[in-house]
Coordinates of N, CA and C in Angstrom, one line a residue:
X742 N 24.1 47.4 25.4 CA 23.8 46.3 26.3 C 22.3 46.2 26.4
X743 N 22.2 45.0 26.8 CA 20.2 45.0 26.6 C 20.2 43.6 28.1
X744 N 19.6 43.7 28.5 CA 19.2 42.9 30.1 C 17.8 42.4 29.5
X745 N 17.4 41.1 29.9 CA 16.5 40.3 29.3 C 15.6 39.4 31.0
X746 N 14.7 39.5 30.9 CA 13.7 39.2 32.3 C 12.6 38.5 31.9
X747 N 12.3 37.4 31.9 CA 11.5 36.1 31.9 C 10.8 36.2 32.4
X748 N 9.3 35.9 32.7 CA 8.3 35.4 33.6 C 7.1 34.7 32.9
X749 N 6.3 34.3 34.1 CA 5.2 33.6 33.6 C 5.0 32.1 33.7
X750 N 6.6 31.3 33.1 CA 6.1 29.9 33.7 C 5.5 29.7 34.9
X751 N 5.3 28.1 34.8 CA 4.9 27.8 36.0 C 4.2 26.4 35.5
X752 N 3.8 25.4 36.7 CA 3.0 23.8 35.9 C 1.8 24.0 35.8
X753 N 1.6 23.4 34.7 CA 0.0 23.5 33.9 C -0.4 22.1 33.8
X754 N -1.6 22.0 33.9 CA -1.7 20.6 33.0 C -2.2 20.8 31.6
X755 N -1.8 19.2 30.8 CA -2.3 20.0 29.0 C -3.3 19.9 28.8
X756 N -3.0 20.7 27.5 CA -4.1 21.4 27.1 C -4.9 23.0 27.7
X757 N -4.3 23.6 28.4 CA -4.3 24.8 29.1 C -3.1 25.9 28.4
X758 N -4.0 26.8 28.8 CA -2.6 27.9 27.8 C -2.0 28.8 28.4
X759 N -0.9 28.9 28.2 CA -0.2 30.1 29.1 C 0.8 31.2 28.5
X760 N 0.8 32.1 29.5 CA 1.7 33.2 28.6 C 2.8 33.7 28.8
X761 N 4.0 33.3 28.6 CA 5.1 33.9 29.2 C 5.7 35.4 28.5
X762 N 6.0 36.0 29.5 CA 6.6 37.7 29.4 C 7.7 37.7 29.0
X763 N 8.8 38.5 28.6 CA 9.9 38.9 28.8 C 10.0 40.5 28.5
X764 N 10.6 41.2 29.5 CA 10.8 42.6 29.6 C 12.6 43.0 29.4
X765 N 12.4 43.8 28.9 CA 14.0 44.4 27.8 C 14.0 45.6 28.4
X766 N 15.5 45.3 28.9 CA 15.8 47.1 29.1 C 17.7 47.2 28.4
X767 N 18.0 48.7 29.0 CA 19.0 49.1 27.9 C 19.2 49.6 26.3
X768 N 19.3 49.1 25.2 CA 19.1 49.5 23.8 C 17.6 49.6 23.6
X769 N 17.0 50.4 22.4 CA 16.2 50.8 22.1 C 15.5 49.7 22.2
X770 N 14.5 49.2 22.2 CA 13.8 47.7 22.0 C 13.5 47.4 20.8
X771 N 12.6 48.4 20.5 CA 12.5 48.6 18.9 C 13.1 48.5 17.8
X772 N 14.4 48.0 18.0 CA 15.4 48.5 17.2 C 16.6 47.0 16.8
X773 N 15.8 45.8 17.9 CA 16.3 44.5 17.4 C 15.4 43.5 17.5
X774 N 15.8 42.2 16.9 CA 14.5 40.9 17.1 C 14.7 40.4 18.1
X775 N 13.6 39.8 18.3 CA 13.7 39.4 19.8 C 13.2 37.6 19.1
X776 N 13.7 36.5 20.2 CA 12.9 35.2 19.6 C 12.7 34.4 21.0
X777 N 12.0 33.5 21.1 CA 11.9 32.3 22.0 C 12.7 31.4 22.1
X778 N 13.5 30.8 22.4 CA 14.0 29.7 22.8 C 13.6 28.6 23.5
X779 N 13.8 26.8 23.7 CA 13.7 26.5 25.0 C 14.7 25.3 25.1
X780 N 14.4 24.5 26.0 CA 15.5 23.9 26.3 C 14.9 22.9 27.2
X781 N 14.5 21.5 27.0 CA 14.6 20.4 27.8 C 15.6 19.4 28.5
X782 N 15.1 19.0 29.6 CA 16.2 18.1 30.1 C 17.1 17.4 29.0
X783 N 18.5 17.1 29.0 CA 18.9 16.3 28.2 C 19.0 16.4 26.8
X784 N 18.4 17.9 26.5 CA 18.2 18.2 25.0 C 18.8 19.7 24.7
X785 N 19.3 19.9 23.7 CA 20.0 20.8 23.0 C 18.7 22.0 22.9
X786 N 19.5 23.4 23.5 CA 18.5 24.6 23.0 C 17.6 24.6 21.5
X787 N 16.2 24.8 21.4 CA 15.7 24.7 20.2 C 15.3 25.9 19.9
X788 N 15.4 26.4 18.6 CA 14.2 27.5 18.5 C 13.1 27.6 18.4
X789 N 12.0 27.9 18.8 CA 10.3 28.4 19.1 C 9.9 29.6 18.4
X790 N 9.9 30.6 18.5 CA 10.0 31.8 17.9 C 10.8 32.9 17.9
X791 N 10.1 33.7 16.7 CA 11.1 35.1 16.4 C 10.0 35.9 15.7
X792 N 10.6 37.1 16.4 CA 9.5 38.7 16.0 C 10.4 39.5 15.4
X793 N 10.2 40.0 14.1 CA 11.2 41.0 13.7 C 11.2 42.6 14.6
X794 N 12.3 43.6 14.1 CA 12.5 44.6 14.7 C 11.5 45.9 13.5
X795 N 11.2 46.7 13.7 CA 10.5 47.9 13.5 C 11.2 47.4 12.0
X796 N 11.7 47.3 11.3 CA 12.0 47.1 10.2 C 11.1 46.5 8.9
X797 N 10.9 45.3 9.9 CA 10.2 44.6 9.4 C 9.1 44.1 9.8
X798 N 8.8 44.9 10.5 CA 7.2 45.0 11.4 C 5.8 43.9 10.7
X799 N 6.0 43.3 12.0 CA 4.9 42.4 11.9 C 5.2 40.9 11.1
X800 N 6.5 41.0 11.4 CA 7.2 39.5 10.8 C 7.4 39.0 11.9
X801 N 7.0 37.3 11.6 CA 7.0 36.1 12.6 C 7.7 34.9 12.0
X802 N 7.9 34.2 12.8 CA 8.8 32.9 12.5 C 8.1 32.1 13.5
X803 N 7.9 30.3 13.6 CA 8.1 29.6 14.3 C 8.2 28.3 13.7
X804 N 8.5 27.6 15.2 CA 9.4 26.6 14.5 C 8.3 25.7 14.5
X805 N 8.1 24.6 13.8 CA 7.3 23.3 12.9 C 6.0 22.5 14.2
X806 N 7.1 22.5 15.4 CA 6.4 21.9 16.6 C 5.4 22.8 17.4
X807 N 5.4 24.4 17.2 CA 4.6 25.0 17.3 C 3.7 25.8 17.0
X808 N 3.5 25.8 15.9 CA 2.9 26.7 14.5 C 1.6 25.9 15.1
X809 N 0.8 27.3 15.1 CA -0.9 27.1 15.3 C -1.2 27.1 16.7
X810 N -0.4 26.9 17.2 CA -0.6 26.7 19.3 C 0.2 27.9 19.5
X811 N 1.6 28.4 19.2 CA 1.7 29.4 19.8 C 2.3 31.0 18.9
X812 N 2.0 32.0 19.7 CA 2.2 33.3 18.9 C 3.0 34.4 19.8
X813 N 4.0 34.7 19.1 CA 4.6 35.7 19.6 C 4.2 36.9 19.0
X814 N 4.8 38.2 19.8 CA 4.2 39.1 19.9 C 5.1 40.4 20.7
X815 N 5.1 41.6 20.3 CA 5.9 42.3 21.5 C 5.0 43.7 21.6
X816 N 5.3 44.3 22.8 CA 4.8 45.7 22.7 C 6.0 46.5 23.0
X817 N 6.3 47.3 21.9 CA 7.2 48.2 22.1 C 7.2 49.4 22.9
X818 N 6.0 49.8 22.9 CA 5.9 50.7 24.0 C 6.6 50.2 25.1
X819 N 6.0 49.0 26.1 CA 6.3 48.0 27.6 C 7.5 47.4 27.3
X820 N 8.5 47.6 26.2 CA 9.5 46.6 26.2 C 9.6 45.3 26.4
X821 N 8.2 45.1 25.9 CA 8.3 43.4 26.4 C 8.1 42.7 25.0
X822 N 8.3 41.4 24.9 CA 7.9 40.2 23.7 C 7.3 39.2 24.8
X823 N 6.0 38.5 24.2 CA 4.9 37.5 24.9 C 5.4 36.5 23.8
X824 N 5.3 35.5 25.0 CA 4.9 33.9 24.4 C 3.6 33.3 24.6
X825 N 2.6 33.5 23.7 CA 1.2 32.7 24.5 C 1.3 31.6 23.8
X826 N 1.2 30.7 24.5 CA 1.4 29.0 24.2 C -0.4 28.8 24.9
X827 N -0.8 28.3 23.9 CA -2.2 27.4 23.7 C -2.0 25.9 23.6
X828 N -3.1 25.3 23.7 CA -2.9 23.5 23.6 C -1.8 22.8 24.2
X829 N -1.5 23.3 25.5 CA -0.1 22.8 26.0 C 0.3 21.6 26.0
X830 N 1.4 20.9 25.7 CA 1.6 19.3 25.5 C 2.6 19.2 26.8
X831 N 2.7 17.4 26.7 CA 3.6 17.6 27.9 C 5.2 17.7 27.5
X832 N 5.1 17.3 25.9 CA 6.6 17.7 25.2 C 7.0 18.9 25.3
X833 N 6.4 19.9 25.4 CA 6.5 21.9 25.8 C 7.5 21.9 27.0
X834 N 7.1 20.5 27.5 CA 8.2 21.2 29.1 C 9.5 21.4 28.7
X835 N 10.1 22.7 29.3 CA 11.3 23.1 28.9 C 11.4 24.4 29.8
X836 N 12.9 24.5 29.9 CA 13.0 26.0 30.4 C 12.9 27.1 29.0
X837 N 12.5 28.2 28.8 CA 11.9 28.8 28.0 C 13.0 30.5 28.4
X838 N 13.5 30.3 27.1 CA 14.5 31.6 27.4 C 14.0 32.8 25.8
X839 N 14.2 33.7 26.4 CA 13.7 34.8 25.2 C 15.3 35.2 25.0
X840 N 15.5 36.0 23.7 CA 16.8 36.8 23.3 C 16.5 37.3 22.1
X841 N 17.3 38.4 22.2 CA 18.0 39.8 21.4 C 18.7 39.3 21.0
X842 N 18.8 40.0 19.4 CA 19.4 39.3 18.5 C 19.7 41.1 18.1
X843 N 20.4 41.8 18.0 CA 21.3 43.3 17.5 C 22.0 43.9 16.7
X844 N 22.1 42.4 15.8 CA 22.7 42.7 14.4 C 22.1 43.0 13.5
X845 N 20.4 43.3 13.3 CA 20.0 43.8 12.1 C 19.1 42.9 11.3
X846 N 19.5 41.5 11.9 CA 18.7 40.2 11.2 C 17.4 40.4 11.2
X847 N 15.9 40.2 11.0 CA 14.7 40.2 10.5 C 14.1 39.3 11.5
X848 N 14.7 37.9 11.0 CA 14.0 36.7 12.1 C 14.9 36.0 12.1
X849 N 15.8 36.1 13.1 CA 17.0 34.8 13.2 C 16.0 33.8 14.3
X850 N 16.8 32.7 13.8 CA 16.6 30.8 14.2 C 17.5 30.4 14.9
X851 N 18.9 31.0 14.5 CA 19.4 30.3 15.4 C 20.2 30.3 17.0
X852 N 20.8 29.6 17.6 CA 21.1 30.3 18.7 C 22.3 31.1 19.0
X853 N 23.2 30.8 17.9 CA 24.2 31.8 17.8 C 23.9 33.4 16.9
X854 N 22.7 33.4 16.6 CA 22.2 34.8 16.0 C 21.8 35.5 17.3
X855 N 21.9 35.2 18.5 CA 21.5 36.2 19.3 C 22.6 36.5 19.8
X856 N 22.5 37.4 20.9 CA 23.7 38.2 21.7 C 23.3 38.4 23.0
X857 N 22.1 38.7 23.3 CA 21.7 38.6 24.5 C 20.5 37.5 24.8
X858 N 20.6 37.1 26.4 CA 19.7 36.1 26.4 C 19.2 36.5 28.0
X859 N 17.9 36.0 28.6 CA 17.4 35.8 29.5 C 18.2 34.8 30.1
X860 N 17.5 34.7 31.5 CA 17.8 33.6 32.7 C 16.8 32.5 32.3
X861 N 15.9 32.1 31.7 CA 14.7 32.1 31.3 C 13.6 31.3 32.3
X862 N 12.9 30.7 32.0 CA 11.3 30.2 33.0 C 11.4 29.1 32.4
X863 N 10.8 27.8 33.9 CA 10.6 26.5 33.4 C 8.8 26.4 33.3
X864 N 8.4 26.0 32.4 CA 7.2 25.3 32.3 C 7.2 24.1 32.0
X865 N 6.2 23.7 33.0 CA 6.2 22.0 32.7 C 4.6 21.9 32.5
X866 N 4.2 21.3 31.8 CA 2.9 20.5 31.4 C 3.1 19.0 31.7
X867 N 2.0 18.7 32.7 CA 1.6 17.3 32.9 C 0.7 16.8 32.2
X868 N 0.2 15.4 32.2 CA -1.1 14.7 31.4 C -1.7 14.6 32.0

């Protein structure tokens, strides 16, 4: 079992950068990928990022709408994976959910590759 804990949103205006947390407890942390998700009003969950597990250390994924503005990242020691989002738009607004993915995958995309998921954080970016 793995429990998944969000923080950090909050409203920005754009162009400001911010960082959201998530902290992992239960299974080793180390031991599966973790990714970003988010999810706007009226719109289907998308993927944002993915950090591989100790396997493949130091592998990243992101998706097309973010590449260059934001970077994921985890510290295995703290059990946590960071979202720093730079150049915030006001398209970013979304609630912003992290998850465990436990089967072994590298960098899964999609949203049925995970197993566990946060409650996650809304950020909204104004103009």
């Amino acid at each position: 079992q793995v429990q998944l804990v969000e923080s950090g949103g909050g409203l920005v205006q754009a162009g400001v950068s911010l960082t959201l947390s998530c902290s992992a407890s239960g299974r080793s942390f180390s031991s599966y990928a973790m990714g970003w998700f988010r999810q706007a009003p009226g719109k289907e969950r998308e993927f944002v990022a993915a950090i591989s597990w100790r396997l493949g250390i130091g592998m990243t994924y992101y998706a097309d709408s973010v590449k260059g503005r934001f970077t994921i990242s985890r510290d295995n020691a703290k059990n946590t994976v960071y979202l720093q989002m730079n150049n915030l738009k006001p398209e970013d607004t979304a609630i912003y959910y992290c998850a465990g993915d436990t089967s072994g995958r590298l960098l899964p995309r999609r949203t049925y590759d995970y197993d566990y998921w946060g409650q996650g954080t809304q950020v909204t970016v104004s103009s």
